């Protein structure tokens, strides 16, 4: 087995990182003050604040779950040094994203592809662009995975195991990486080196033991465990999740251009097994990519696309290595850039592209209107807006509001109670395919048609203000007797 062993000096890495960080910061400059979105304010920022303010590594402000604390501890450390702020969190995450860009460049060189094209394709991938600034776990998992792959291909096994230990303490499903590395070394007869990768697995085991000791559950919360394991393993949902993964990786956001290049290249390979045997570095990467994608498909009720981020450096390198024509590469890059703004016709998580900005700005508009016109009024809405106006540190309000939270806007479960205001907003992308998908979503995903204006009018509310951005909307309703 032959591995490349290029020498990388710390100064060279530092310069490359500084350049990547500067470019990412410049590209995200208009978004550095963007308030937190969805799982940021629901899980990761509260958990980080717990570490910062009270030293609690098991979250108290939010429901504990299986996610290890490394990323949250990192944010707490940044805030401890420079003070708490949203821009500090955004810049801290961009600093990690820059490591991922440099590692992708290095990985491409080791796999015989263009480093510039590989890193460039990653940077303009809509999912990477949005996640690069967000206080969530998947982009750090991607960056550390890319570093671990480079170290493994360089046969720096001890360093690779150290990075993998940090990796599994950033995201639990990243345990796939040390398992693949250790398994590869065992298969090739390197038992002593394989033993290094027991360390990350032990570290993850220690975290799970600590979590179980504090909560009585190895995953931190029974409902979280049921949703991310039991719910996800329903045969219909699992099959659809696999198809959704394949479509997103190889077709969505104009990636079909790169996929066509992969297919054309594959046709020229007469014996795939012999081709892979002659390229053990590619074999390791492909085995990891397949198993990682499978792991985050089987484990994860939401099946969010961001879970796939750790495989994207490999995917970008593959596209760069097979798209030999500059026209093909340029077309793929342009398609990715367009997809930052161009939404697909089917429901998708807003965090997949710049629709996340419209979502957050609409929440800001609604929160600002309430703060100016109904500051003492209890607000009924669906999460995450209820958390957004309940906690000023999330960037939406200056004073906390009383809230009445519902899981969603489904007409059967939405509760207005004794609230004096209701805020309704777009939670599911209203693309042209949504009407066709509703029967499927009702049967297998508990979808319920949202509460309507006429429903709220019957309950005594009237529209006080409407906001709209990029195909999304938010409406503020006030109780008619108290209406302004």
mmCIF file of C-alpha atoms in Angstrom, residues 128-336:
data_model
loop_
_atom_site.group_PDB
_atom_site.id
_atom_site.type_symbol
_atom_site.label_atom_id
_atom_site.label_comp_id
_atom_site.label_asym_id
_atom_site.label_seq_id
_atom_site.Cartn_x
_atom_site.Cartn_y
_atom_site.Cartn_z
ATOM 1 C CA UNK A 128 -21.398 24.612 3.103
ATOM 2 C CA UNK A 129 -21.848 28.360 2.614
ATOM 3 C CA UNK A 130 -24.760 28.602 5.032
ATOM 4 C CA UNK A 131 -23.471 26.064 7.557
ATOM 5 C CA UNK A 132 -20.007 27.677 7.615
ATOM 6 C CA UNK A 133 -21.294 30.480 9.841
ATOM 7 C CA UNK A 134 -23.847 28.547 11.891
ATOM 8 C CA UNK A 135 -23.336 27.338 15.447
ATOM 9 C CA UNK A 136 -24.113 23.710 14.682
ATOM 10 C CA UNK A 137 -22.100 20.498 14.710
ATOM 11 C CA UNK A 138 -21.950 19.307 11.115
ATOM 12 C CA UNK A 139 -19.573 21.845 9.632
ATOM 13 C CA UNK A 140 -17.003 21.298 12.428
ATOM 14 C CA UNK A 141 -17.465 17.554 11.861
ATOM 15 C CA UNK A 142 -16.745 18.104 8.177
ATOM 16 C CA UNK A 143 -13.608 20.145 8.846
ATOM 17 C CA UNK A 144 -12.181 17.684 11.362
ATOM 18 C CA UNK A 145 -13.046 14.732 9.117
ATOM 19 C CA UNK A 146 -11.140 16.292 6.214
ATOM 20 C CA UNK A 147 -8.127 16.899 8.478
ATOM 21 C CA UNK A 148 -8.295 13.310 9.750
ATOM 22 C CA UNK A 149 -8.409 11.958 6.188
ATOM 23 C CA UNK A 150 -5.333 13.966 5.212
ATOM 24 C CA UNK A 151 -3.431 12.768 8.269
ATOM 25 C CA UNK A 152 -4.442 9.166 7.651
ATOM 26 C CA UNK A 153 -3.346 9.269 4.019
ATOM 27 C CA UNK A 154 -0.038 10.753 5.211
ATOM 28 C CA UNK A 155 0.296 7.847 7.692
ATOM 29 C CA UNK A 156 0.455 10.207 10.651
ATOM 30 C CA UNK A 157 -1.579 7.715 12.632
ATOM 31 C CA UNK A 158 -1.152 9.088 16.148
ATOM 32 C CA UNK A 159 -2.082 12.611 15.018
ATOM 33 C CA UNK A 160 -5.019 11.214 13.045
ATOM 34 C CA UNK A 161 -6.288 9.371 16.126
ATOM 35 C CA UNK A 162 -5.969 12.587 18.163
ATOM 36 C CA UNK A 163 -8.039 14.510 15.606
ATOM 37 C CA UNK A 164 -10.576 11.662 15.501
ATOM 38 C CA UNK A 165 -10.914 11.913 19.278
ATOM 39 C CA UNK A 166 -11.793 15.583 18.945
ATOM 40 C CA UNK A 167 -14.033 14.682 16.011
ATOM 41 C CA UNK A 168 -16.217 12.206 17.915
ATOM 42 C CA UNK A 169 -16.498 14.719 20.773
ATOM 43 C CA UNK A 170 -17.839 17.206 18.232
ATOM 44 C CA UNK A 171 -20.418 14.901 16.610
ATOM 45 C CA UNK A 172 -21.214 11.380 17.771
ATOM 46 C CA UNK A 173 -21.992 9.950 14.313
ATOM 47 C CA UNK A 174 -18.439 10.867 13.289
ATOM 48 C CA UNK A 175 -17.298 7.697 15.038
ATOM 49 C CA UNK A 176 -17.550 6.205 11.535
ATOM 50 C CA UNK A 177 -14.170 7.777 10.671
ATOM 51 C CA UNK A 178 -12.022 6.097 13.358
ATOM 52 C CA UNK A 179 -13.884 2.812 12.800
ATOM 53 C CA UNK A 180 -13.061 2.948 9.069
ATOM 54 C CA UNK A 181 -9.433 3.906 9.714
ATOM 55 C CA UNK A 182 -8.953 1.243 12.343
ATOM 56 C CA UNK A 183 -10.705 -1.368 10.223
ATOM 57 C CA UNK A 184 -8.555 -0.532 7.195
ATOM 58 C CA UNK A 185 -5.364 -0.895 9.199
ATOM 59 C CA UNK A 186 -6.512 -4.219 10.626
ATOM 60 C CA UNK A 187 -7.384 -5.475 7.154
ATOM 61 C CA UNK A 188 -3.943 -4.496 5.897
ATOM 62 C CA UNK A 189 -2.207 -6.169 8.854
ATOM 63 C CA UNK A 190 -1.233 -3.065 10.860
ATOM 64 C CA UNK A 191 -2.660 -4.058 14.228
ATOM 65 C CA UNK A 192 -0.506 -1.774 16.354
ATOM 66 C CA UNK A 193 -1.482 1.272 14.345
ATOM 67 C CA UNK A 194 -5.132 0.188 14.329
ATOM 68 C CA UNK A 195 -5.110 0.205 18.138
ATOM 69 C CA UNK A 196 -4.727 4.000 18.096
ATOM 70 C CA UNK A 197 -8.319 4.283 16.883
ATOM 71 C CA UNK A 198 -9.657 2.680 20.011
ATOM 72 C CA UNK A 199 -8.936 6.012 21.727
ATOM 73 C CA UNK A 200 -11.704 7.987 19.941
ATOM 74 C CA UNK A 201 -14.178 5.176 20.553
ATOM 75 C CA UNK A 202 -13.293 5.121 24.262
ATOM 76 C CA UNK A 203 -13.641 8.916 24.440
ATOM 77 C CA UNK A 204 -17.140 8.724 22.951
ATOM 78 C CA UNK A 205 -17.991 5.909 25.356
ATOM 79 C CA UNK A 206 -16.901 8.039 28.314
ATOM 80 C CA UNK A 207 -19.142 10.889 27.151
ATOM 81 C CA UNK A 208 -22.131 8.518 26.820
ATOM 82 C CA UNK A 209 -21.449 7.167 30.318
ATOM 83 C CA UNK A 210 -21.333 10.686 31.757
ATOM 84 C CA UNK A 211 -24.566 11.560 29.941
ATOM 85 C CA UNK A 212 -26.268 8.423 31.226
ATOM 86 C CA UNK A 213 -25.125 9.165 34.746
ATOM 87 C CA UNK A 214 -26.632 12.661 34.581
ATOM 88 C CA UNK A 215 -29.859 11.887 32.708
ATOM 89 C CA UNK A 216 -30.491 8.160 33.053
ATOM 90 C CA UNK A 217 -30.397 7.788 29.271
ATOM 91 C CA UNK A 218 -27.403 7.087 27.026
ATOM 92 C CA UNK A 219 -28.899 9.441 24.419
ATOM 93 C CA UNK A 220 -29.816 12.065 27.001
ATOM 94 C CA UNK A 221 -33.565 12.091 26.405
ATOM 95 C CA UNK A 222 -36.135 9.362 25.667
ATOM 96 C CA UNK A 223 -38.079 11.449 23.141
ATOM 97 C CA UNK A 224 -34.879 12.401 21.320
ATOM 98 C CA UNK A 225 -33.854 8.735 21.165
ATOM 99 C CA UNK A 226 -37.243 7.620 19.851
ATOM 100 C CA UNK A 227 -37.336 10.261 17.139
ATOM 101 C CA UNK A 228 -33.782 9.748 15.919
ATOM 102 C CA UNK A 229 -33.793 5.951 16.012
ATOM 103 C CA UNK A 230 -37.284 4.451 16.175
ATOM 104 C CA UNK A 231 -38.966 7.067 13.972
ATOM 105 C CA UNK A 232 -36.145 7.039 11.415
ATOM 106 C CA UNK A 233 -36.169 3.244 11.047
ATOM 107 C CA UNK A 234 -39.736 3.032 9.760
ATOM 108 C CA UNK A 235 -39.247 1.162 6.441
ATOM 109 C CA UNK A 236 -41.048 3.743 4.306
ATOM 110 C CA UNK A 237 -39.306 6.716 5.927
ATOM 111 C CA UNK A 238 -35.931 4.963 5.776
ATOM 112 C CA UNK A 239 -36.340 4.123 2.080
ATOM 113 C CA UNK A 240 -37.371 7.676 1.305
ATOM 114 C CA UNK A 241 -34.450 9.034 3.350
ATOM 115 C CA UNK A 242 -31.989 6.947 1.310
ATOM 116 C CA UNK A 243 -33.499 8.167 -1.970
ATOM 117 C CA UNK A 244 -33.469 11.722 -0.658
ATOM 118 C CA UNK A 245 -29.777 11.382 0.235
ATOM 119 C CA UNK A 246 -28.866 10.062 -3.202
ATOM 120 C CA UNK A 247 -30.833 12.805 -4.933
ATOM 121 C CA UNK A 248 -29.305 15.571 -2.833
ATOM 122 C CA UNK A 249 -25.718 14.381 -3.209
ATOM 123 C CA UNK A 250 -25.751 13.581 -6.913
ATOM 124 C CA UNK A 251 -28.536 15.692 -8.469
ATOM 125 C CA UNK A 252 -29.618 18.724 -6.416
ATOM 126 C CA UNK A 253 -28.023 22.169 -6.755
ATOM 127 C CA UNK A 254 -26.788 21.328 -10.271
ATOM 128 C CA UNK A 255 -24.559 18.564 -8.927
ATOM 129 C CA UNK A 256 -25.925 16.423 -11.738
ATOM 130 C CA UNK A 257 -23.263 18.156 -13.854
ATOM 131 C CA UNK A 258 -20.511 16.666 -11.709
ATOM 132 C CA UNK A 259 -22.356 13.340 -11.533
ATOM 133 C CA UNK A 260 -22.401 13.093 -15.321
ATOM 134 C CA UNK A 261 -18.626 13.548 -15.301
ATOM 135 C CA UNK A 262 -18.309 10.806 -12.685
ATOM 136 C CA UNK A 263 -20.437 8.470 -14.795
ATOM 137 C CA UNK A 264 -18.468 9.178 -17.964
ATOM 138 C CA UNK A 265 -15.209 8.528 -16.124
ATOM 139 C CA UNK A 266 -16.589 5.321 -14.609
ATOM 140 C CA UNK A 267 -17.381 4.027 -18.105
ATOM 141 C CA UNK A 268 -13.687 4.180 -18.982
ATOM 142 C CA UNK A 269 -12.739 1.965 -16.031
ATOM 143 C CA UNK A 270 -12.899 -1.649 -17.178
ATOM 144 C CA UNK A 271 -12.224 -3.229 -13.785
ATOM 145 C CA UNK A 272 -13.384 -1.109 -10.857
ATOM 146 C CA UNK A 273 -12.002 -3.524 -8.256
ATOM 147 C CA UNK A 274 -8.524 -3.403 -9.806
ATOM 148 C CA UNK A 275 -8.762 0.391 -10.156
ATOM 149 C CA UNK A 276 -9.524 0.785 -6.458
ATOM 150 C CA UNK A 277 -6.872 -1.757 -5.457
ATOM 151 C CA UNK A 278 -4.296 0.392 -7.236
ATOM 152 C CA UNK A 279 -5.571 3.498 -5.411
ATOM 153 C CA UNK A 280 -5.902 2.649 -1.696
ATOM 154 C CA UNK A 281 -6.232 6.312 -0.774
ATOM 155 C CA UNK A 282 -9.396 6.628 -2.883
ATOM 156 C CA UNK A 283 -10.665 3.332 -1.474
ATOM 157 C CA UNK A 284 -10.419 4.624 2.101
ATOM 158 C CA UNK A 285 -12.230 7.840 1.206
ATOM 159 C CA UNK A 286 -15.030 6.081 -0.670
ATOM 160 C CA UNK A 287 -15.579 3.503 2.071
ATOM 161 C CA UNK A 288 -15.790 6.302 4.614
ATOM 162 C CA UNK A 289 -18.170 8.375 2.461
ATOM 163 C CA UNK A 290 -20.599 5.493 1.926
ATOM 164 C CA UNK A 291 -20.634 4.394 5.574
ATOM 165 C CA UNK A 292 -20.898 7.969 6.887
ATOM 166 C CA UNK A 293 -23.836 8.739 4.594
ATOM 167 C CA UNK A 294 -25.507 5.489 5.638
ATOM 168 C CA UNK A 295 -24.978 6.205 9.346
ATOM 169 C CA UNK A 296 -26.581 9.659 9.220
ATOM 170 C CA UNK A 297 -29.453 8.251 7.175
ATOM 171 C CA UNK A 298 -30.267 5.416 9.564
ATOM 172 C CA UNK A 299 -29.685 7.586 12.663
ATOM 173 C CA UNK A 300 -31.538 10.880 12.467
ATOM 174 C CA UNK A 301 -35.276 11.363 12.290
ATOM 175 C CA UNK A 302 -35.070 14.716 10.528
ATOM 176 C CA UNK A 303 -32.703 13.373 7.827
ATOM 177 C CA UNK A 304 -31.348 16.903 7.361
ATOM 178 C CA UNK A 305 -28.964 17.465 4.486
ATOM 179 C CA UNK A 306 -26.425 19.125 6.742
ATOM 180 C CA UNK A 307 -25.694 15.701 8.266
ATOM 181 C CA UNK A 308 -24.013 14.840 4.951
ATOM 182 C CA UNK A 309 -21.433 17.627 5.152
ATOM 183 C CA UNK A 310 -18.524 15.327 6.166
ATOM 184 C CA UNK A 311 -18.708 13.591 2.770
ATOM 185 C CA UNK A 312 -18.728 16.814 0.746
ATOM 186 C CA UNK A 313 -14.929 17.355 0.665
ATOM 187 C CA UNK A 314 -14.603 13.893 -0.933
ATOM 188 C CA UNK A 315 -17.457 14.638 -3.313
ATOM 189 C CA UNK A 316 -15.924 17.961 -4.375
ATOM 190 C CA UNK A 317 -12.549 16.282 -4.945
ATOM 191 C CA UNK A 318 -14.241 13.598 -7.036
ATOM 192 C CA UNK A 319 -16.015 16.217 -9.146
ATOM 193 C CA UNK A 320 -12.790 18.170 -9.585
ATOM 194 C CA UNK A 321 -10.829 15.070 -10.599
ATOM 195 C CA UNK A 322 -13.335 13.819 -13.187
ATOM 196 C CA UNK A 323 -14.497 17.153 -14.637
ATOM 197 C CA UNK A 324 -11.390 17.579 -16.750
ATOM 198 C CA UNK A 325 -12.946 20.297 -18.919
ATOM 199 C CA UNK A 326 -12.798 23.788 -17.467
ATOM 200 C CA UNK A 327 -16.217 24.426 -19.051
ATOM 201 C CA UNK A 328 -17.691 21.529 -17.096
ATOM 202 C CA UNK A 329 -16.139 22.708 -13.838
ATOM 203 C CA UNK A 330 -17.254 26.281 -14.456
ATOM 204 C CA UNK A 331 -20.813 25.164 -15.240
ATOM 205 C CA UNK A 332 -20.930 23.162 -12.010
ATOM 206 C CA UNK A 333 -19.545 26.083 -9.982
ATOM 207 C CA UNK A 334 -22.046 28.502 -11.533
ATOM 208 C CA UNK A 335 -24.890 26.093 -10.852
ATOM 209 C CA UNK A 336 -23.886 25.850 -7.206
#
